[in-house]
Short mmCIF file of C-alpha atoms in Angstrom, two decimals:
data_model
loop_
_atom_site.label_atom_id
_atom_site.label_comp_id
_atom_site.label_asym_id
_atom_site.label_seq_id
_atom_site.Cartn_x
_atom_site.Cartn_y
_atom_site.Cartn_z
CA UNK A 164 102.67 107.92 68.73
CA UNK A 165 100.28 107.62 65.79
CA UNK A 166 97.98 110.26 67.29
CA UNK A 167 100.94 112.60 67.84
CA UNK A 168 102.21 112.03 64.29
CA UNK A 169 98.78 112.72 62.79
CA UNK A 170 98.29 115.80 64.96
CA UNK A 171 101.72 117.20 64.04
CA UNK A 172 101.05 116.51 60.36
CA UNK A 173 97.62 118.13 60.39
CA UNK A 174 97.97 120.89 63.02
CA UNK A 175 101.65 121.81 62.96
CA UNK A 176 104.46 121.09 65.38
CA UNK A 177 103.36 123.11 68.44
CA UNK A 178 99.68 122.16 68.44
CA UNK A 179 100.45 118.59 67.34
CA UNK A 180 102.84 117.92 70.21
CA UNK A 181 100.37 119.47 72.64
CA UNK A 182 97.56 117.30 71.28
CA UNK A 183 99.80 114.21 71.53
CA UNK A 184 100.75 114.98 75.13
CA UNK A 185 97.09 115.63 76.01
CA UNK A 186 96.03 112.37 74.41
CA UNK A 187 98.73 110.47 76.34
CA UNK A 188 97.63 111.98 79.66
CA UNK A 189 93.98 111.20 78.92
CA UNK A 190 94.92 107.64 78.00
CA UNK A 191 96.81 107.15 81.29
CA UNK A 192 93.97 108.60 83.36
CA UNK A 193 91.35 106.40 81.68
CA UNK A 194 93.46 103.26 82.04
CA UNK A 195 94.01 103.82 85.75
CA UNK A 196 90.38 104.73 86.43
CA UNK A 197 88.90 101.73 84.61
CA UNK A 198 91.29 98.77 84.96
CA UNK A 199 90.28 95.35 83.70
CA UNK A 200 89.90 92.51 86.16
CA UNK A 201 89.34 88.77 85.97
CA UNK A 202 88.68 85.74 88.15
CA UNK A 203 91.32 83.07 87.71
CA UNK A 204 90.90 79.32 87.73
CA UNK A 205 93.26 76.39 87.43
CA UNK A 206 93.97 74.80 84.06
CA UNK A 207 93.21 71.07 84.18
CA UNK A 208 96.07 68.89 85.48
CA UNK A 209 98.42 71.87 85.68
CA UNK A 210 99.55 74.57 88.08
CA UNK A 211 98.75 77.37 85.63
CA UNK A 212 95.98 79.84 86.38
CA UNK A 213 93.98 81.52 83.58
CA UNK A 214 90.78 83.50 83.14
CA UNK A 215 87.71 81.48 84.15
CA UNK A 216 86.00 82.28 80.83
CA UNK A 217 88.21 79.68 79.13
CA UNK A 218 86.58 76.26 78.75
CA UNK A 219 89.61 74.30 80.03
CA UNK A 220 89.78 76.25 83.28
CA UNK A 221 88.11 75.04 86.47
CA UNK A 222 87.41 77.32 89.42
CA UNK A 223 88.78 75.96 92.68
CA UNK A 224 85.95 75.32 95.13
CA UNK A 225 86.02 77.60 98.15
CA UNK A 226 88.72 79.85 96.69
CA UNK A 227 88.35 82.98 94.55
CA UNK A 228 91.46 84.28 92.79
CA UNK A 229 90.89 87.88 91.72
CA UNK A 230 93.31 89.61 89.37
CA UNK A 231 93.43 93.35 88.75
CA UNK A 232 95.35 94.06 85.54
CA UNK A 233 96.75 97.36 86.79
CA UNK A 234 98.78 98.47 89.81
CA UNK A 235 96.52 99.33 92.73
CA UNK A 236 96.77 102.99 93.77
CA UNK A 237 94.57 105.64 95.31
CA UNK A 238 93.10 106.67 91.94
CA UNK A 239 91.55 103.29 91.17
CA UNK A 240 90.71 101.94 94.65
CA UNK A 241 86.96 102.50 94.21
CA UNK A 242 86.85 100.66 90.91
CA UNK A 243 88.92 97.89 92.53
CA UNK A 244 86.36 97.47 95.32
CA UNK A 245 83.46 97.51 92.87
CA UNK A 246 85.08 94.96 90.56
CA UNK A 247 86.04 92.73 93.49
CA UNK A 248 82.48 92.69 94.86
CA UNK A 249 80.98 92.15 91.41
CA UNK A 250 83.35 89.36 90.29
CA UNK A 251 83.49 87.38 93.53
CA UNK A 252 79.92 87.90 94.66
CA UNK A 253 81.12 88.68 98.18
CA UNK A 254 80.41 91.80 100.19
CA UNK A 255 83.08 92.18 102.88
CA UNK A 256 80.95 94.60 104.92
CA UNK A 257 78.12 92.06 105.03
CA UNK A 258 80.49 89.22 105.89
CA UNK A 259 82.00 91.27 108.74
CA UNK A 260 78.54 92.18 110.06
CA UNK A 261 77.44 88.53 110.05
CA UNK A 262 80.68 87.51 111.76
CA UNK A 263 80.24 90.13 114.51
CA UNK A 264 76.61 89.12 114.99
CA UNK A 265 77.63 85.47 115.36
CA UNK A 266 80.33 86.42 117.89
CA UNK A 267 77.82 88.42 119.96
CA UNK A 268 75.37 85.52 119.90
CA UNK A 269 78.12 83.11 120.96
CA UNK A 270 79.15 85.37 123.87
CA UNK A 271 75.56 85.58 125.12
CA UNK A 272 75.12 81.82 125.05
#
């Protein structure tokens, strides 16, 4: 609302409201295209999960808890996949390929 107020004050009512609406749309698009994400870990002696960057948080061995701080929709699915691969260090395509290769080897044996 501050941007709209400044735009109305400086540009007039018509252009100011248009600039405010444009800024709001741009803000929504940028937030959905680039959502923030974190890996969660368990707080010591507690059932609360927080960002792993905190010093009191311990990551649970063998489990990765990934949090996307935005609803998942078709506009941000690519950034979701990229963030998931980057944060967890896992590549699902590679895991699936290794699993299929192991199944084929097991069937042959």
